[in-house]
Amino acid sequence: MSTDLVFTALCPGEAAQYDPTFNGPIKKRGCTDIICCVLFMAVILGYIAVGILAWLYGDPRHVLYPRNSTGWFCGIEPNQNRPNLLYLDILKCATSVNVMASVLNGFQCPTTQVCVESCPTNFTAVGLQSYFSKPADVFQQSLCVPSLNLTTTEFSVKDIVEKELCPFFTIPTTPVLGRCLPDISALGNIPEEFSNIQGLPPSINDTVSLIRNGTEDIVNGFNAREIGVRIFEDFASSWPWILLGLVIAMVVSMLFLLLLRFTAPVMVWVLIIGVLGTGAYGIWHCYWEYDNYKRASATITDVGFTTNFNVYLQVQETWLAFLIIISVVEAILLLTLIFLRTRILIAIALIQESSKAIGHMMSSLLYPLLTFVLLLVCVAYWGITALYLATSGGPVYKVVALNSSMTPECGRINGTQDCDPQNFTSSDYPGCPSVSCIFIKYNDEGLFQRNLFNLQIYNAVAFLWCVNFVIALGQCTLAGAFASYYWAFNKPGDIPMFPVCGSFTRTLRYHVGSLAFGSLILTLVQIVRIILEYIDHKTRAAQNPVARFILCCMKCCLWCLEKFIKFLNRNAYIMIAIYGKNFCVSAKNAFMLLMRNVLRVVVLDKVTDLLLFFGKLLVVGGVGILSFFFFSGRILLPGSTFRSETLNYYWMPIITVVFGSYLIAHGFFSVYNMCVDTLFLCFLEDLERNDGSQQKPYFMSKNLMKILNKSNKAPKKGKQKD
């Protein structure tokens, strides 16, 4: 009894029966999984409603632009020419020394903030001798609050300092994300006179420590904008060559797939022989090492137990163990190759047939562009909705004392009273000259704001479902197109016109519910995985070894479950595209069909994975090496104005080309992989439906029939295989 018959007995299912009217994807079909289709449409409508609510209540300017103490954004009207936010007293941002900052729990720095055209770049300080000067001679108008006019104000220098209308000291700062933050590299040059300035610590070292404490969360990002500008300059000067590299990757990927019909047998056998040859070399090397150490009488008893594993490589027992292990693996591979040689030939023939199918349907190689655009829309909608939801609360302002130690009245102001910066007047608090109304955070009160977390969860779940649906739509569409190729008796004459477009229309018209059903199952598993990862991240510090082991096992099981569901969904979509059944029936039929031919499934899967891995390695590695030699200046093109010396970071274009090449290769090869899987299921159905007689001729190619020692005994006139 053959192995295929054994698996057929173990997983019988119901073999496909001959149907004289069947000649490819069924045209007369009805809508499937309508309940799930209605549910998916309801979720989409709810997703749109969430987006509308987020758009109505949200304001992304809260994230994109900094806001000054009066509530106006920097960088847009009326502060169009003042894009940077300046903290007049950066020392008050240090929560370890400022009571008000601690009360506000880090929401905002309790100091006056103004929009400025450019950040200060030098050291200045207002000493006691400056209190007798005119304000216009001491302060810079561009660094003061807009309501203060230094030439006409009645305030003295002391009043301005106490009310914090202008900075009483400045240090070199760097604009980071629109905020003027201290330049840490310049703090070592603080003038000695800073130790005598009222309001500053008497020690310069203390001043430096407070400045670092006030900005410790973002000091590592001081050079982020500068690096970003440099990277942008590199892209601006090298984008034509990056585009050329991606075009080369696309051409190489396409040629690789189209030439597989000629090169697949050679490549597969070369790779198999290479694996066996590597194993043979490993056996020889292990025996050589074992023989040398045996002659030297180096045994493991001379070493004993040690944590230095390199010592074990110097004894004969280690190499003897390696020799036995590699020999056993090599023997298993040889026996597998001998007994599965026919199935390997079938896999090669199906790979060649897939290359022919793609050659007849070149439009299928363009379909990944549609999938990419739809995925881009999903990602963009999710990101924009999340941004608008995160900024949906209105700004909250509180009354704070900028100098709580000035008077007892200032000490009683605890930062809990709301205020309106547009209508706030400090005269309402005559006992505290340093009182001010500053922005604290965004409002989280109200029905909509209280449910922001739930809406963000809905946003994430709907996003995952939409992404999985888009991928399922692409798989089902390509499966329908490639199935129409296989079941065309005379190729290419019987292939329908525009098979990809026809399959896409058929899928959207009848099977949205089935695709939504399959993608929902996958989404639920992914949600459980995300929750488990979140729990692991939050409890990692408190976990004991047993808890870590249990979590690791659970994550491993869920990963395997997700892989299995993806495999089952993929084959279910193929059956849906061919027969138009609902998801559950299609998944059952596909699974039973595969289990009746499990050895063929394993061989085809591994041979295809080997080929596609080699193809990706060829495309990504080849284009990556070429881009490295070009962007590093090792390859010079005659007459080109581009010079690698002008790049700030030559590795950024290289990374971009390599990443883009991988995405392009993955897009092309995903089409090819879907073609192989579809033709394989059709091939298995063909074997069960037909027997090669005049009434039930095979639809497979002559090459496949030759491998299986089958033939169409009495084909009808005019129905010759190509």
XYZ file of C-alpha atoms in Angstrom:
722
model
C 0.000 0.000 0.000
C 1.413 3.427 -0.970
C 1.819 6.237 1.521
C -0.884 8.272 -0.247
C -3.364 5.413 0.198
C -2.428 5.190 3.866
C -3.207 8.863 4.431
C -6.389 8.517 2.369
C -7.521 5.753 4.717
C -6.671 7.832 7.777
C -8.304 11.031 6.465
C -10.890 9.790 3.945
C -13.191 12.790 3.676
C -15.266 12.780 0.481
C -13.226 12.590 -2.705
C -14.204 14.939 -5.509
C -16.601 13.316 -7.969
C -16.640 13.725 -11.715
C -18.853 16.541 -12.953
C -19.223 16.803 -16.752
C -20.264 20.462 -16.512
C -17.269 21.526 -14.425
C -14.600 23.435 -16.352
C -13.103 25.799 -13.806
C -14.414 28.350 -11.315
C -18.175 28.003 -11.139
C -20.044 30.888 -12.729
C -23.459 30.259 -11.180
C -22.976 30.845 -7.476
C -24.698 32.655 -4.642
C -23.669 34.898 -1.765
C -21.952 33.058 1.093
C -21.752 33.723 4.853
C -24.251 36.569 4.665
C -24.426 37.003 8.454
C -20.698 37.629 8.668
C -20.940 39.960 5.673
C -23.592 42.036 7.470
C -21.470 42.047 10.635
C -18.402 43.176 8.701
C -20.360 45.966 7.013
C -21.694 47.070 10.407
C -18.157 47.169 11.808
C -16.994 49.209 8.802
C -19.860 51.668 9.284
C -18.992 51.897 12.973
C -15.361 52.438 12.030
C -16.399 55.296 9.767
C -18.517 56.747 12.587
C -15.545 56.571 14.975
C -13.424 58.361 12.385
C -16.065 61.088 11.987
C -16.327 61.587 15.750
C -12.552 61.710 16.046
C -12.411 64.271 13.227
C -15.105 66.421 14.868
C -13.611 66.389 18.371
C -9.930 65.905 17.658
C -7.320 68.484 16.798
C -3.959 67.077 15.641
C -2.410 70.491 16.059
C -2.097 69.567 19.746
C 0.544 67.050 18.714
C 2.024 68.723 15.656
C 2.562 72.164 17.189
C 3.613 73.306 20.666
C 1.261 75.628 22.573
C 2.267 78.712 24.561
C 0.908 79.807 27.941
C -1.945 81.757 26.405
C -3.228 78.793 24.428
C -1.995 79.794 20.973
C -0.107 77.343 18.770
C 3.439 78.121 17.677
C 4.116 78.017 13.950
C 0.589 78.868 12.778
C -1.514 81.998 12.940
C -1.109 84.316 14.799
C 2.399 82.915 15.474
C 3.161 82.037 11.862
C 6.753 83.256 12.049
C 7.397 81.974 15.595
C 7.572 78.157 15.344
C 9.565 77.432 18.527
C 8.395 77.335 22.145
C 10.666 78.886 24.791
C 10.452 78.053 28.514
C 11.309 81.292 30.311
C 12.624 79.427 33.364
C 13.707 75.919 32.403
C 14.753 75.232 36.021
C 11.093 75.037 37.042
C 10.680 71.957 34.854
C 12.724 69.954 37.371
C 10.076 68.209 39.485
C 12.587 67.207 42.145
C 12.984 70.821 43.287
C 9.711 72.438 42.221
C 6.604 71.718 44.282
C 4.227 73.010 41.618
C 5.774 70.757 38.963
C 5.301 67.790 41.278
C 1.655 68.720 41.904
C 1.015 68.906 38.164
C 2.519 65.389 37.865
C 4.692 66.294 34.915
C 1.775 67.366 32.684
C 3.369 70.731 31.993
C 6.281 72.839 33.080
C 4.964 75.547 35.494
C 6.696 78.461 33.825
C 5.671 81.038 31.241
C 6.054 79.746 27.689
C 6.254 81.989 24.641
C 6.520 81.378 20.903
C 9.789 82.664 19.467
C 11.229 82.953 15.978
C 14.539 81.359 16.932
C 15.878 79.759 20.086
C 18.487 81.601 22.208
C 22.056 80.662 21.331
C 24.088 82.500 23.990
C 24.385 83.018 27.759
C 22.648 86.074 29.245
C 21.589 86.903 32.801
C 19.836 89.783 34.573
C 21.966 90.812 37.542
C 21.034 93.170 40.380
C 22.754 96.072 38.629
C 20.362 95.626 35.676
C 17.333 96.345 37.904
C 18.051 100.072 37.575
C 18.179 100.010 33.768
C 15.375 100.406 31.268
C 13.647 97.141 30.299
C 14.417 97.706 26.612
C 18.136 97.773 27.460
C 18.012 94.503 29.441
C 15.605 92.155 27.650
C 15.049 91.060 24.067
C 11.556 91.885 22.834
C 11.404 88.660 20.766
C 11.806 86.523 23.912
C 9.109 88.249 26.004
C 5.366 87.652 26.144
C 3.619 89.303 23.164
C 1.452 91.547 25.391
C 4.538 93.310 26.766
C 6.063 96.232 24.882
C 9.491 96.958 26.374
C 9.650 100.513 25.044
C 6.290 101.655 26.467
C 5.801 99.424 29.513
C 5.475 100.919 32.981
C 6.902 97.791 34.600
C 10.399 97.907 35.979
C 12.972 95.228 35.311
C 12.246 93.752 38.745
C 8.505 93.640 38.034
C 9.098 91.914 34.705
C 11.314 89.302 36.344
C 8.862 88.641 39.186
C 5.867 88.397 36.845
C 7.968 86.243 34.502
C 7.179 88.319 31.439
C 10.707 87.935 30.045
C 13.472 85.393 30.780
C 15.864 86.561 33.488
C 18.518 84.257 32.042
C 19.118 82.427 28.778
C 21.409 79.600 27.797
C 22.228 78.099 24.381
C 19.259 75.987 23.304
C 18.411 73.681 20.415
C 14.991 73.425 18.738
C 13.697 69.874 19.284
C 10.180 69.090 18.033
C 9.402 72.800 18.152
C 10.689 73.325 21.695
C 13.805 75.207 22.762
C 15.711 72.724 24.914
C 19.147 73.202 26.488
C 22.222 72.368 24.462
C 23.908 69.944 26.854
C 27.294 70.326 25.153
C 27.345 74.047 26.045
C 26.577 73.688 29.762
C 30.259 73.374 30.588
C 30.757 76.973 29.412
C 28.334 78.652 31.847
C 29.846 82.018 32.918
C 30.951 82.444 36.535
C 28.552 85.383 36.952
C 25.601 82.937 36.906
C 26.457 82.010 40.494
C 25.571 85.578 41.576
C 22.220 85.817 39.765
C 19.160 85.993 41.999
C 16.881 83.041 41.266
C 19.717 80.728 40.240
C 21.554 78.284 42.543
C 24.759 79.658 44.080
C 26.736 76.824 42.516
C 27.148 76.487 38.768
C 27.249 72.712 39.164
C 23.825 72.831 40.810
C 22.534 74.917 37.914
C 23.809 72.383 35.406
C 22.271 69.540 37.415
C 18.877 71.267 37.546
C 18.909 71.928 33.801
C 19.719 68.287 33.110
C 16.997 67.170 35.530
C 14.458 69.436 33.861
C 15.060 67.897 30.433
C 16.328 64.387 31.207
C 13.537 62.620 29.334
C 14.428 64.185 25.994
C 18.117 65.096 26.127
C 18.865 62.078 23.968
C 16.772 63.592 21.189
C 18.571 66.936 20.989
C 20.172 66.091 17.642
C 17.111 64.303 16.212
C 16.045 67.177 14.016
C 19.558 67.782 12.719
C 19.959 64.104 11.847
C 16.538 64.129 10.202
C 17.486 67.103 8.051
C 20.705 65.390 6.978
C 18.865 62.202 6.076
C 16.330 64.240 4.096
C 19.203 65.906 2.226
C 20.602 62.465 1.371
C 17.263 61.328 0.002
C 16.856 64.550 -1.970
C 20.212 64.053 -3.727
C 20.045 60.273 -4.239
C 16.360 59.546 -4.908
C 16.807 58.915 -8.682
C 19.414 56.246 -7.939
C 17.258 54.737 -5.182
C 14.413 54.536 -7.692
C 16.755 52.923 -10.216
C 17.750 50.296 -7.643
C 14.088 49.481 -6.969
C 13.400 49.200 -10.706
C 16.319 46.775 -11.015
C 14.858 44.728 -8.146
C 11.477 44.643 -9.901
C 13.006 43.540 -13.223
C 15.151 40.843 -11.575
C 12.146 39.526 -9.596
C 9.989 39.350 -12.729
C 12.702 37.651 -14.781
C 13.349 35.158 -11.997
C 9.687 34.105 -11.923
C 9.276 33.949 -15.707
C 12.472 31.921 -16.180
C 11.563 29.363 -13.529
C 9.834 27.272 -16.191
C 13.311 26.630 -17.649
C 15.553 26.877 -14.593
C 13.412 25.338 -11.826
C 14.674 21.728 -12.245
C 18.315 22.791 -12.342
C 17.954 25.165 -9.371
C 16.076 22.645 -7.218
C 18.545 19.826 -7.815
C 21.528 22.150 -7.390
C 20.157 23.309 -4.052
C 19.404 19.734 -2.948
C 22.875 18.559 -3.978
C 24.338 21.587 -2.221
C 22.589 20.635 1.026
C 23.761 17.019 0.719
C 27.259 18.161 -0.196
C 27.386 20.412 2.851
C 26.382 17.467 5.017
C 29.024 15.264 3.406
C 31.675 17.886 4.068
C 30.494 18.101 7.684
C 30.862 14.338 8.058
C 34.383 14.426 6.633
C 35.430 17.374 8.811
C 34.035 15.798 11.987
C 35.828 12.527 11.214
C 39.079 14.423 10.542
C 38.827 16.275 13.870
C 37.857 13.070 15.688
C 40.828 11.178 14.214
C 43.289 13.946 15.166
C 42.125 14.131 18.785
C 41.977 10.352 19.017
C 45.647 10.123 18.019
C 46.427 12.800 20.606
C 44.489 10.779 23.218
C 42.391 13.817 24.146
C 39.326 12.476 25.985
C 36.530 14.090 27.928
C 37.752 12.462 31.159
C 40.794 14.715 31.000
C 38.574 17.816 30.906
C 35.792 17.025 33.330
C 33.004 19.569 33.828
C 33.650 23.190 32.834
C 31.640 26.213 31.722
C 34.148 26.980 28.968
C 32.525 25.207 26.032
C 35.519 25.806 23.759
C 37.374 23.181 25.814
C 34.876 20.511 24.733
C 35.811 21.140 21.089
C 39.269 19.802 21.873
C 38.227 16.258 22.840
C 37.434 13.283 20.597
C 34.007 12.473 22.125
C 32.557 15.838 21.035
C 33.513 15.338 17.396
C 32.330 11.724 17.510
C 28.912 12.951 18.666
C 28.844 15.569 15.889
C 29.849 12.878 13.397
C 27.015 10.571 14.455
C 24.390 13.355 14.437
C 25.349 14.694 11.014
C 25.588 11.165 9.584
C 22.083 10.338 10.819
C 20.674 13.582 9.376
C 22.463 12.938 6.078
C 21.091 9.379 5.928
C 17.557 10.650 6.613
C 17.891 13.238 3.847
C 19.174 10.618 1.380
C 16.374 8.171 2.196
C 13.813 10.980 1.966
C 15.209 11.977 -1.417
C 15.071 8.385 -2.674
C 11.517 7.658 -1.546
C 10.090 11.110 -2.382
C 11.849 11.656 -5.715
C 8.587 11.373 -7.649
C 6.898 13.951 -5.458
C 9.875 16.268 -5.869
C 9.486 15.921 -9.649
C 5.770 16.763 -9.275
C 6.653 19.828 -7.209
C 9.139 20.964 -9.870
C 6.560 20.438 -12.622
C 3.960 22.476 -10.706
C 6.520 25.255 -10.200
C 7.201 25.271 -13.947
C 3.471 25.280 -14.658
C 3.045 28.236 -12.288
C 5.651 30.165 -14.221
C 3.699 29.461 -17.432
C 0.453 30.601 -15.777
C 1.986 33.899 -14.701
C 3.394 34.315 -18.219
C -0.154 34.072 -19.598
C -1.534 36.406 -16.869
C 1.016 39.174 -16.498
C -1.662 41.388 -14.957
C -1.508 39.151 -11.863
C 1.931 40.620 -11.083
C 0.313 44.056 -10.821
C -2.313 42.957 -8.285
C 0.057 43.365 -5.291
C 0.009 47.089 -6.090
C -3.741 47.155 -5.382
C -3.211 45.194 -2.175
C -0.455 47.609 -1.168
C -2.686 50.639 -1.833
C -5.566 49.146 0.173
C -3.239 48.274 3.059
C -1.812 51.789 2.905
C -5.349 53.195 3.151
C -6.046 50.979 6.188
C -2.835 52.016 7.925
C -3.364 55.702 7.131
C -6.985 55.639 8.347
C -5.984 53.845 11.546
C -3.114 56.253 12.230
C -5.145 59.389 11.522
C -8.075 58.145 13.592
C -5.783 57.257 16.488
C -4.156 60.704 16.292
C -7.498 62.534 16.257
C -8.831 60.399 19.124
C -5.720 61.091 21.186
C -6.202 64.853 20.728
C -9.987 64.959 21.093
C -9.978 66.593 24.530
C -9.968 70.365 24.830
C -7.001 72.116 26.481
C -7.128 72.528 30.275
C -5.596 75.595 31.922
C -4.826 76.008 35.610
C -3.912 78.949 37.830
C -0.347 78.468 39.067
C 2.175 80.539 40.986
C 5.338 80.776 38.939
C 7.222 81.553 42.141
C 5.405 79.857 45.012
C 7.915 81.105 47.603
C 7.461 84.795 46.803
C 4.531 85.415 49.213
C 2.275 83.316 51.478
C -0.587 83.897 49.005
C 1.525 82.339 46.224
C 2.147 79.304 48.402
C -1.590 78.725 48.770
C -2.096 78.482 44.989
C -1.964 74.719 44.363
C -2.634 74.466 40.619
C -6.144 73.011 40.880
C -8.228 76.046 39.800
C -9.318 76.262 36.139
C -8.839 79.453 34.149
C -9.162 80.937 30.656
C -5.872 82.366 29.363
C -7.672 84.774 27.038
C -9.609 86.420 29.877
C -7.248 85.854 32.795
C -6.002 88.884 34.748
C -3.363 88.664 37.454
C -5.046 91.546 39.326
C -7.566 89.025 40.648
C -4.706 87.717 42.806
C -3.143 90.897 44.247
C -1.182 88.996 46.863
C 0.788 86.939 44.294
C 2.582 88.911 41.554
C 3.836 85.701 39.865
C 0.381 84.168 39.322
C -0.334 82.988 35.790
C -2.759 80.854 33.764
C -0.910 78.136 31.885
C -1.799 75.111 29.769
C -1.678 71.818 31.720
C -3.146 68.938 29.674
C -6.036 67.905 27.440
C -9.468 67.355 28.925
C -10.432 63.735 29.606
C -13.875 64.455 31.047
C -17.209 64.017 29.299
C -18.875 60.950 27.741
C -16.758 60.960 24.574
C -13.477 61.570 26.393
C -14.189 58.907 29.033
C -14.632 56.326 26.269
C -11.502 57.246 24.340
C -9.746 54.067 25.453
C -12.651 51.921 24.233
C -12.676 53.782 20.927
C -8.947 53.243 20.522
C -9.489 49.512 21.146
C -12.250 49.515 18.516
C -9.919 51.350 16.155
C -7.199 48.721 16.607
C -9.543 45.703 16.252
C -11.250 47.113 13.159
C -7.833 47.891 11.683
C -6.635 44.301 12.135
C -9.848 42.930 10.643
C -9.616 45.250 7.617
C -5.957 44.371 7.009
C -6.653 40.639 7.156
C -9.675 41.111 4.872
C -7.586 42.957 2.277
C -4.998 40.161 2.287
C -7.788 37.558 1.998
C -9.325 39.468 -0.916
C -6.020 39.345 -2.766
C -5.554 35.621 -2.142
C -9.073 34.723 -3.274
C -8.820 36.927 -6.372
C -5.522 35.416 -7.510
C -6.761 31.901 -6.732
C -9.767 32.382 -8.998
C -7.584 33.672 -11.836
C -5.026 30.846 -11.616
C -7.757 28.201 -11.239
C -9.278 29.408 -14.523
C -5.864 28.803 -16.108
C -5.545 25.235 -14.826
C -9.070 24.191 -15.824
C -8.675 25.573 -19.357
C -8.304 22.431 -21.470
C -6.657 24.212 -24.382
C -4.127 26.715 -23.049
C -4.137 29.611 -23.657
C -7.146 29.461 -25.967
C -9.668 28.490 -23.272
C -8.411 30.963 -20.650
C -11.189 33.550 -20.087
C -10.625 37.188 -20.950
C -9.342 39.349 -18.084
C -9.216 36.498 -15.548
C -7.890 38.659 -12.712
C -10.584 41.326 -13.111
C -13.272 38.668 -13.450
C -12.121 36.888 -10.313
C -11.926 40.180 -8.387
C -15.477 41.119 -9.366
C -16.788 37.635 -8.568
C -15.124 37.645 -5.155
C -16.513 41.054 -4.166
C -19.986 40.201 -5.418
C -20.448 36.821 -3.749
C -17.834 36.130 -1.077
C -17.255 39.202 1.082
C -18.908 37.349 3.983
C -16.650 34.301 3.645
C -13.505 36.417 3.468
C -14.703 38.415 6.476
C -15.351 35.166 8.356
C -11.861 33.825 7.746
C -10.176 37.131 8.502
C -12.240 37.511 11.712
C -10.984 34.170 13.042
C -7.408 35.233 12.321
C -8.009 38.647 13.911
C -9.299 37.098 17.143
C -6.168 34.961 17.457
C -3.957 37.996 16.806
C -5.820 39.980 19.481
C -5.217 37.225 22.024
C -1.516 37.225 21.072
C -1.323 41.002 21.516
C -3.016 40.801 24.934
C -0.607 38.070 25.992
C 2.390 40.124 24.856
C 1.037 43.120 26.782
C 0.615 41.052 29.953
C 4.126 39.650 29.556
C 5.568 43.147 29.092
C 3.774 44.607 32.101
C 4.513 41.743 34.490
C 8.019 40.818 33.345
C 9.694 42.319 36.405
C 7.445 40.383 38.811
C 7.552 37.028 37.028
C 9.166 33.939 38.478
C 10.695 31.205 36.249
C 7.502 29.134 36.304
C 5.335 32.070 35.174
C 7.816 32.939 32.425
C 7.793 29.329 31.230
C 3.981 29.209 31.149
C 3.751 32.508 29.265
C 6.405 31.355 26.815
C 4.488 28.135 26.146
C 1.227 30.045 25.664
C 2.849 32.465 23.225
C 4.396 29.566 21.319
C 1.039 27.759 21.077
C -0.753 30.896 19.877
C 1.978 31.508 17.294
C 1.508 27.969 15.966
C -2.276 28.438 15.976
C -1.978 31.660 13.979
C 0.272 29.950 11.412
C -2.178 27.050 11.081
C -5.168 29.367 10.632
C -3.306 31.334 7.954
C -2.556 28.062 6.151
C -6.155 26.859 6.458
C -7.615 30.214 5.382
C -5.344 30.370 2.346
C -6.516 26.987 1.044
C -10.121 27.712 2.001
C -10.041 30.863 -0.147
C -8.795 28.757 -3.082
C -11.767 26.407 -2.738
C -14.123 29.398 -2.364
C -12.748 30.900 -5.580
C -13.285 27.608 -7.452
C -16.580 26.256 -6.094
C -18.273 29.248 -4.438
C -19.074 27.394 -1.191
C -19.154 29.059 2.234
C -16.043 29.344 4.377
C -16.582 26.367 6.676
C -17.374 23.918 3.858
C -14.461 25.202 1.773
C -12.040 24.977 4.694
C -13.175 21.395 5.459
C -12.896 20.271 1.824
C -9.477 21.888 1.413
C -8.170 20.387 4.646
C -9.422 16.879 3.786
C -7.994 17.102 0.275
C -4.604 18.141 1.631
C -4.605 15.457 4.316
C -5.269 12.795 1.654
C -2.074 14.019 -0.048
C -0.057 15.163 2.953
C 3.347 14.007 1.652
C 2.866 15.894 -1.586
C 1.871 18.943 0.445
C 5.025 18.801 2.575
C 7.357 18.249 -0.394
C 5.770 20.990 -2.505
C 5.768 23.437 0.398
C 9.434 22.872 1.215
C 10.609 22.894 -2.410
C 8.682 26.112 -3.067
C 9.996 27.723 0.115
C 13.539 26.763 -0.886
C 13.177 28.275 -4.339
C 11.506 31.478 -3.167
C 14.061 31.913 -0.388
C 16.829 31.573 -2.955
C 15.007 34.050 -5.201
C 14.612 36.624 -2.428
C 18.255 36.130 -1.491
C 19.250 36.668 -5.109
C 17.149 39.821 -5.547
C 17.738 41.485 -2.177
C 21.367 40.397 -1.842
C 22.291 41.263 -5.412
C 20.625 44.688 -5.442
C 21.914 45.382 -1.903
C 25.522 44.612 -2.864
C 25.193 46.700 -6.019
C 23.770 49.655 -4.054
C 26.537 49.325 -1.445
C 29.286 49.574 -4.047
C 27.521 52.485 -5.751
C 26.555 54.626 -2.740
C 29.887 53.993 -0.998
C 31.734 55.359 -4.041
C 33.321 52.084 -5.172
C 31.425 52.201 -8.490
C 31.615 55.431 -10.478
C 29.326 56.004 -13.441
C 30.883 57.976 -16.304
C 29.223 61.327 -16.837
C 27.183 61.109 -13.631
C 26.954 64.202 -11.433
C 26.229 62.121 -8.337
C 29.094 61.753 -5.869
C 28.947 59.592 -2.747
C 31.083 62.142 -0.894
C 28.095 64.503 -0.815
C 26.068 62.052 1.315
C 25.964 62.553 5.074
C 24.989 58.923 5.751
C 25.580 56.754 2.682
C 24.023 53.753 4.460
C 20.539 55.340 4.480
C 20.017 54.997 0.680
C 21.434 51.455 0.916
C 18.956 50.496 3.664
C 16.131 52.062 1.668
C 17.055 50.125 -1.482
C 17.433 46.832 0.418
C 14.130 47.252 2.271
C 12.332 48.327 -0.889
C 13.819 45.412 -2.829
C 12.575 43.002 -0.187
C 9.039 44.439 -0.383
C 9.083 44.232 -4.198
C 10.416 40.661 -4.187
C 7.898 39.679 -1.509
C 5.058 41.158 -3.564
C 6.028 39.293 -6.746
C 6.803 36.040 -4.964
C 3.563 36.117 -2.989
C 1.716 36.016 -6.322
C 3.875 33.097 -7.406
C 3.321 31.264 -4.124
C -0.438 31.695 -4.472
C -0.223 30.378 -8.023
C 1.651 27.257 -6.897
C -0.844 26.556 -4.090
C -3.833 27.055 -6.400
C -2.485 24.843 -9.166
C -1.582 22.205 -6.582
C -5.135 21.996 -5.214
C -6.484 21.935 -8.760
C -4.017 19.161 -9.599
C -5.211 17.075 -6.637
C -8.826 17.670 -7.618
C -7.967 16.695 -11.193
C -6.540 13.361 -10.011
C -9.689 12.598 -8.015
C -12.215 13.804 -10.597
C -10.755 12.371 -13.771
C -9.112 9.175 -14.966
C -7.797 10.099 -18.430
C -10.637 8.456 -20.334
C -12.488 10.098 -23.184
C -15.313 11.099 -20.855
C -13.025 12.229 -18.009
C -9.757 13.542 -19.463
C -7.037 15.045 -17.289
C -6.545 18.819 -17.345
C -2.927 18.654 -16.114
C 0.032 19.298 -18.397
C 1.801 16.569 -20.341
C 4.813 16.920 -18.090
C 2.760 16.099 -14.980
C 1.052 13.168 -16.725
C 4.445 11.838 -17.794
C 5.768 11.968 -14.216
C 2.692 10.106 -12.929
C 2.693 7.634 -15.876
C -0.760 8.821 -16.846
C -2.242 9.963 -20.133
C -5.469 10.944 -21.782
C -6.254 7.702 -23.539
C -8.665 8.986 -26.118
C -8.737 12.800 -26.083
C -11.382 14.531 -28.080
C -10.413 15.977 -31.404
C -8.897 19.422 -31.080
C -8.211 19.019 -27.357
C -4.475 18.471 -27.379
C -2.376 19.542 -24.424
C 0.205 22.210 -24.947
